[in-house]
Amino acid sequence: MTHHIVILGAGYAGLATATGIVRRLRKGEVIVTMVNDSPFFVERVRMHQRTVGQERAERSLASLLTHTGIRVVIGRASHVDLVRREVGVRIDGGERTLPYDTLVYALGSMSSCSAVPGAAEHALALSNWSNATKIRDRVLEVAGSNADIVVVGNGATGIEVAAELAESQPNLRVTLIGQRPLGGWLSKRAARRLHRVCERLGVVVRDDVIVTEVRHDSLLLDGGETLAADAAIWALGFSVSPIAREAGIDVDADGRILVDGTLRSTSHPDIYAVGDAGAAQGSDNRPLRMACATAIPMGKYAATAIAARLRGEIPRPFRFRYVFQCLSLGRRDGVIQFLHPDDHPTGFVLVGRPAALYKEAIVRGAALSARGYGRPLGRLGLLRVRRD
Ligand SMILES: Cc1cc2nc3c(=O)[nH]c(=O)nc-3n(C[C@H](O)[C@H](O)[C@H](O)COP(=O)(O)OP(=O)(O)OC[C@H]3O[C@@H](n4cnc5c(N)ncnc54)[C@H](O)[C@@H]3O)c2cc1C
């Protein structure tokens, strides 16, 4: 009997799973259906480039998946019915249900700013492509007037956005704020480099800062200080869809699905969770970070495990070792921090123009790899990067 596999989310993880499955199984053995809320595969790792008006990093899923036999349903997944084994999808105001034998949950994550008063109303969260476009529009609106742009969150995403904005719009006064020291998770050399590049680009760096309220033209900080902000960009608080928790699937405190060593839900073995939405463990038994670099290997592995089980084989457990983390600092600079397998930084760091080129190659390779290409990069370990 034909086995129905439904994949929720056509980001890096979902796409890598889908293309992996059709490579491993023959037509007729399985029917693969992908559900995505947009007709495009979006290169989310380029979202900071979008905020300064750079290329549209999205490709039509229909054209990417031509001749693969993968069915694509454009709609918003609304719920999972674990008893009936079906998924509800909202399409143009109506609801459709899709039955599954195996469900792959790959709905990713988004930056959420609901926890701080005023943030949902006044801050621009870097959560998806359309929000990145809103940020671009706001930046262009204020670009000529020495405006104050505050990027909230000094993890990797906040750093990349701040550097991109400062490089492309030198008139802007860009401030990068966060609670932790800038680059504190990197080696000393990489952190020093971050500070130096921020200084060169004119980005004001402020650590140890907590935002207590967002207003339409400013941010209130915990010491009572007010920081002027013509635009506040929210680059922290990445959270996942509530669908899994609401369905009754076992999740961790962040709502990521708890999985076993083969990326299957610990509570529902007919469900695999990959990418940001799955709480897979790394070599030191800590949850893997939300990253494109972890999402693609998870997707590829899930495809292997699903194919193995359908053939009656027992899949080997998922193994992941970090190799490096890439940070772009505008289009001409960057930092590549090489890592120990457990994600701790080594002393080896690549910086400057070579790092910017290296990162660009990785980003291109990641998109290819998710689409089913990129084996050489994967073999060299070049796609395993860490991200906050
Ligand atoms: C600015 C920025 C820069 C980054 N840079 C890097 C980097 O350099 N290296 C790195 O490793 N990581 C980076 N990341 C993190 C990386 O983008 C994510 O970890 C990665 O995209 C996760 O892949 P995913 O497939 O789990 O989710 P996603 O790529 O987010 O895909 C999820 C998909 O599900 C769809 N979806 C969501 N909800 C629904 C629903 N209810 N119904 C239907 N479809 C739905 C979405 O539209 C999307 O297509 C960056 C993130 C940002 C924001």
XYZ file of C-alpha atoms and ligand atoms in Angstrom:
441
model
C 0.000 0.000 0.000
C 1.229 3.509 -0.759
C 2.578 5.297 2.302
C 1.519 8.968 2.705
C 4.157 11.325 4.037
C 3.055 14.860 4.842
C 5.757 17.447 5.477
C 4.750 20.658 7.244
C 7.026 23.556 6.273
C 9.149 23.988 3.148
C 12.143 25.704 4.715
C 15.640 24.221 4.867
C 14.621 21.221 6.987
C 11.342 20.410 5.226
C 12.831 20.711 1.771
C 15.888 18.617 2.682
C 13.578 15.899 4.016
C 11.345 15.918 0.946
C 14.165 15.828 -1.597
C 15.947 13.168 0.469
C 12.876 10.927 0.544
C 12.268 11.010 -3.200
C 15.916 10.186 -3.772
C 15.732 7.169 -1.503
C 12.311 5.730 -2.335
C 10.670 4.844 -5.626
C 7.515 6.526 -6.938
C 4.568 4.389 -5.950
C 6.159 3.418 -2.612
C 5.285 6.809 -1.116
C 3.252 9.935 -1.803
C 5.002 13.019 -0.445
C 2.955 16.175 0.180
C 4.552 19.408 1.413
C 2.486 22.106 3.100
C 3.844 25.629 3.166
C 2.229 28.977 3.873
C 3.964 30.579 0.913
C 4.548 29.354 -2.653
C 8.256 30.084 -2.182
C 11.279 28.495 -0.549
C 12.771 31.401 1.355
C 16.478 31.548 2.131
C 15.907 32.729 5.645
C 19.618 33.132 6.338
C 19.540 36.087 3.938
C 16.755 37.909 5.741
C 19.139 40.569 7.106
C 20.173 41.292 3.510
C 16.520 41.885 2.692
C 16.330 44.634 5.339
C 18.691 46.710 3.221
C 16.884 45.976 -0.030
C 19.111 43.232 -1.387
C 18.030 40.420 -3.671
C 14.833 38.454 -3.214
C 16.136 35.206 -1.793
C 13.057 33.183 -2.595
C 12.369 30.603 -5.262
C 9.098 29.108 -6.425
C 8.558 25.711 -4.813
C 6.692 24.555 -7.907
C 9.740 25.137 -10.098
C 12.195 23.707 -7.532
C 10.209 20.512 -7.230
C 9.339 19.948 -10.891
C 9.749 16.277 -11.875
C 10.187 15.139 -8.259
C 6.596 13.949 -7.844
C 6.348 15.904 -4.573
C 2.921 17.503 -4.178
C 2.871 21.035 -2.810
C -0.110 22.448 -0.922
C 0.027 26.188 -0.324
C -1.816 26.930 2.885
C -1.347 27.457 6.578
C -1.238 24.356 8.763
C -3.653 24.953 11.627
C -3.699 21.753 13.675
C -2.693 18.115 13.852
C -5.286 15.478 14.764
C -3.234 12.693 16.338
C -6.103 10.213 16.551
C -7.306 10.518 12.964
C -3.719 11.073 11.793
C -4.534 14.106 9.705
C -3.469 17.719 9.407
C -5.751 20.732 9.030
C -4.653 23.291 6.457
C -6.256 26.700 5.890
C -6.423 27.579 2.226
C -8.080 30.787 1.000
C -10.491 30.997 3.911
C -11.428 27.292 3.715
C -9.994 24.291 5.557
C -8.652 21.097 4.023
C -7.543 17.973 5.834
C -4.597 15.877 4.759
C -4.275 12.315 6.076
C -0.786 11.037 6.859
C 0.950 7.790 7.685
C 4.146 9.653 8.570
C 4.199 13.342 9.461
C 7.359 15.458 9.253
C 7.039 18.591 11.355
C 9.347 21.327 10.015
C 7.569 24.597 10.774
C 10.744 26.473 11.801
C 10.706 29.385 14.235
C 10.121 33.116 14.303
C 11.342 36.091 16.291
C 8.637 37.007 18.730
C 8.481 40.262 20.684
C 5.275 39.797 22.619
C 6.999 39.543 26.010
C 7.991 43.228 26.286
C 5.244 45.882 26.583
C 4.856 47.895 23.404
C 7.152 45.657 21.367
C 4.405 43.943 19.383
C 2.975 47.355 18.410
C 6.136 49.377 17.785
C 9.076 47.057 17.133
C 9.760 45.417 13.772
C 10.431 41.736 14.383
C 12.783 40.008 11.978
C 10.398 37.079 11.851
C 9.671 36.419 8.217
C 10.226 37.695 4.713
C 7.351 40.170 4.706
C 8.555 41.681 7.996
C 12.073 41.962 6.610
C 10.517 43.887 3.726
C 8.697 46.171 6.200
C 12.029 46.846 7.905
C 13.550 47.686 4.530
C 10.719 50.131 3.796
C 11.101 51.827 7.190
C 14.877 52.062 6.796
C 14.525 53.623 3.356
C 11.954 56.073 4.751
C 14.319 57.414 7.420
C 17.667 56.786 5.688
C 18.386 60.360 4.626
C 17.845 61.924 8.033
C 20.515 60.650 10.458
C 17.841 58.484 12.015
C 18.390 56.283 15.058
C 17.991 52.572 14.419
C 18.194 50.279 17.424
C 18.711 46.556 16.911
C 17.513 44.661 19.980
C 19.356 41.385 20.482
C 23.114 41.006 20.051
C 23.185 37.320 19.095
C 24.297 36.314 15.616
C 21.124 37.576 13.903
C 21.214 41.012 15.578
C 24.905 41.422 14.773
C 24.349 40.600 11.103
C 21.405 42.995 10.783
C 23.210 45.862 12.533
C 26.334 45.457 10.377
C 24.307 45.211 7.171
C 22.319 48.371 7.971
C 25.368 50.368 9.024
C 27.340 49.378 5.942
C 24.590 50.099 3.426
C 23.252 53.300 5.027
C 26.174 55.158 6.635
C 23.858 58.091 7.513
C 21.971 55.979 9.996
C 22.990 55.889 13.663
C 22.823 52.175 14.407
C 22.893 50.936 18.002
C 23.146 47.239 18.858
C 21.924 46.334 22.321
C 21.805 43.084 24.258
C 22.063 41.577 27.684
C 25.243 39.572 27.095
C 28.697 40.784 26.079
C 28.981 41.065 22.297
C 30.343 37.797 20.895
C 30.802 36.370 24.386
C 30.184 32.850 23.080
C 33.028 33.144 20.548
C 36.784 32.980 21.001
C 38.467 36.158 22.294
C 39.926 36.831 18.882
C 36.557 36.575 17.120
C 34.859 38.771 19.749
C 37.607 41.412 19.416
C 37.095 41.378 15.677
C 33.348 41.919 16.075
C 33.999 44.984 18.224
C 36.535 46.326 15.751
C 34.200 45.935 12.756
C 31.289 47.511 14.657
C 33.543 50.456 15.480
C 34.601 50.797 11.845
C 30.984 50.693 10.668
C 29.907 53.180 13.354
C 27.644 50.694 15.167
C 27.297 51.689 18.826
C 27.521 48.528 20.931
C 25.807 48.382 24.313
C 25.941 45.234 26.461
C 24.153 44.488 29.663
C 21.012 46.338 28.607
C 17.445 45.190 29.220
C 14.539 46.760 27.326
C 11.477 47.210 29.546
C 9.169 49.020 27.135
C 9.009 49.938 23.457
C 7.381 53.222 22.439
C 6.738 54.556 18.958
C 9.946 56.654 18.942
C 12.071 55.219 21.757
C 12.975 52.324 24.019
C 12.816 52.414 27.788
C 15.735 50.600 29.455
C 15.747 48.975 32.882
C 17.801 51.737 34.539
C 15.159 54.293 33.493
C 17.134 55.552 30.495
C 15.278 56.357 27.261
C 16.937 55.470 23.956
C 15.725 57.282 20.821
C 14.644 54.866 18.100
C 13.131 55.879 14.765
C 13.010 52.155 14.174
C 13.456 49.327 16.692
C 14.383 46.020 15.090
C 13.697 42.938 17.170
C 16.240 40.165 16.619
C 15.740 37.895 19.615
C 13.210 35.624 21.302
C 13.001 33.014 18.545
C 9.994 30.810 19.268
C 8.185 27.956 17.536
C 4.613 27.343 16.379
C 2.175 26.251 19.133
C 0.604 23.587 16.870
C 2.619 20.665 18.312
C 1.909 21.595 21.934
C -1.779 22.187 21.197
C -2.047 18.792 19.501
C -0.675 17.028 22.579
C 2.736 16.087 21.171
C 5.464 16.091 23.854
C 7.468 19.326 23.622
C 10.184 21.017 25.668
C 9.769 24.321 27.552
C 10.271 26.240 24.278
C 7.611 24.241 22.416
C 10.130 22.259 20.319
C 9.117 18.643 19.774
C 11.041 16.171 21.946
C 12.629 13.543 19.719
C 14.476 10.273 20.111
C 17.848 9.473 18.579
C 16.219 9.032 15.171
C 14.367 12.397 15.270
C 10.991 10.760 15.930
C 8.646 12.333 18.455
C 9.088 10.624 21.825
C 5.316 10.611 22.302
C 4.192 9.909 18.699
C 6.608 7.753 16.673
C 4.787 8.393 13.390
C 5.926 12.032 13.642
C 9.443 13.264 12.903
C 10.499 16.785 13.946
C 13.316 18.522 12.085
C 14.919 21.956 11.976
C 14.149 24.673 14.516
C 10.911 22.930 15.544
C 12.641 19.736 16.756
C 14.684 19.457 19.958
C 17.392 17.082 18.696
C 20.451 16.578 20.855
C 24.051 17.265 19.956
C 27.166 15.280 20.837
C 27.082 16.550 24.444
C 23.364 15.787 24.892
C 22.405 19.475 24.792
C 19.654 20.521 22.326
C 21.048 21.563 18.965
C 20.829 25.244 18.210
C 18.254 26.643 15.860
C 20.300 26.957 12.670
C 20.134 26.296 8.993
C 23.303 24.327 9.589
C 21.509 21.905 11.888
C 18.187 21.987 9.999
C 19.586 20.575 6.741
C 21.414 17.581 8.259
C 18.309 16.867 10.366
C 16.120 16.904 7.247
C 18.503 14.686 5.314
C 18.793 12.288 8.216
C 14.991 12.100 8.677
C 14.657 11.123 5.008
C 17.187 8.313 5.537
C 15.466 7.099 8.691
C 11.992 7.151 7.121
C 13.214 5.255 4.052
C 15.038 2.703 6.226
C 11.964 2.014 8.358
C 9.730 1.656 5.319
C 12.136 -1.042 4.124
C 11.974 -2.765 7.485
C 15.504 -1.696 8.474
C 16.613 -0.095 11.729
C 18.158 3.340 11.103
C 21.416 4.296 12.763
C 20.982 7.196 15.221
C 21.398 10.815 14.149
C 24.879 12.229 14.850
C 25.808 15.866 14.599
C 29.147 17.587 15.155
C 29.650 21.325 14.863
C 32.439 22.557 12.623
C 32.163 26.338 12.503
C 29.870 29.334 12.796
C 29.696 32.006 10.103
C 28.815 35.653 10.702
C 28.522 38.151 7.905
C 29.441 41.728 8.845
C 28.070 43.557 5.853
C 29.000 42.389 2.367
C 32.766 42.858 2.678
C 33.604 41.497 6.112
C 32.806 38.562 8.320
C 33.954 36.181 11.020
C 34.165 32.410 10.654
C 34.623 30.864 14.077
C 35.789 27.263 13.925
C 34.255 25.061 16.613
C 34.889 21.903 18.558
C 32.276 19.204 17.800
C 30.378 20.166 20.969
C 29.990 23.779 19.781
C 32.756 25.373 21.844
C 35.019 27.783 19.946
C 38.520 26.781 18.903
C 41.256 29.412 18.558
C 40.993 29.291 14.776
C 39.137 32.215 13.206
C 38.851 33.479 9.636
C 38.096 37.185 9.257
C 37.706 40.005 6.734
C 36.983 39.666 3.031
C 37.877 35.934 2.868
C 35.341 35.298 5.638
C 32.651 37.253 3.758
C 33.310 35.190 0.608
C 33.379 31.968 2.618
C 30.015 32.752 4.190
C 28.469 33.593 0.819
C 29.653 30.227 -0.523
C 28.133 28.469 2.493
C 24.791 30.230 2.088
C 24.620 29.284 -1.590
C 25.661 25.729 -0.749
C 22.957 25.499 1.932
C 20.192 26.405 -0.521
C 21.511 23.836 -2.993
C 21.882 21.217 -0.315
C 18.277 21.658 0.888
C 17.171 21.206 -2.708
C 18.934 17.861 -2.867
C 22.324 18.929 -4.197
C 25.436 19.885 -2.294
C 26.804 16.492 -1.322
C 30.394 17.664 -1.719
C 29.849 20.511 0.755
C 28.139 18.147 3.171
C 30.976 15.640 2.920
C 33.507 18.293 3.776
C 31.426 19.231 6.796
C 31.032 22.736 5.395
C 27.332 22.929 6.146
C 27.567 22.298 9.839
C 27.683 25.669 11.425
C 26.447 26.994 14.720
C 23.885 29.756 15.151
C 22.386 31.481 18.216
C 18.572 36.978 9.636
C 18.896 35.521 9.906
C 20.155 35.044 9.546
C 20.463 33.694 9.790
N 21.705 33.236 9.439
C 22.026 31.950 9.673
C 23.333 31.442 9.332
O 24.196 32.166 8.832
N 23.607 30.141 9.576
C 22.688 29.310 10.137
O 22.990 28.137 10.351
N 21.451 29.744 10.495
C 21.089 31.045 10.278
N 19.844 31.504 10.646
C 18.873 30.574 11.261
C 18.164 29.758 10.170
O 17.586 30.617 9.212
C 17.061 28.878 10.746
O 17.567 28.172 11.846
C 16.585 27.908 9.656
O 15.911 28.638 8.641
C 15.689 26.823 10.230
O 15.218 26.019 9.168
P 13.771 25.361 9.273
O 13.567 24.588 8.026
O 13.609 24.689 10.575
O 12.764 26.621 9.318
P 12.472 27.715 8.202
O 13.600 27.889 7.281
O 12.002 28.902 8.975
O 11.241 27.093 7.406
C 9.973 26.917 7.993
C 8.936 26.934 6.882
O 7.648 26.662 7.425
C 6.708 27.619 6.940
N 5.642 27.713 7.948
C 5.725 28.192 9.210
N 4.537 28.065 9.834
C 3.693 27.487 8.934
C 2.336 27.023 9.000
N 1.595 27.144 10.109
N 1.816 26.454 7.894
C 2.536 26.290 6.760
N 3.822 26.675 6.654
C 4.392 27.247 7.735
C 7.537 28.879 6.762
O 6.929 29.792 5.879
C 8.824 28.289 6.195
O 8.746 28.130 4.809
C 19.503 32.841 10.407
C 18.239 33.334 10.760
C 17.929 34.666 10.525
C 16.560 35.174 10.929
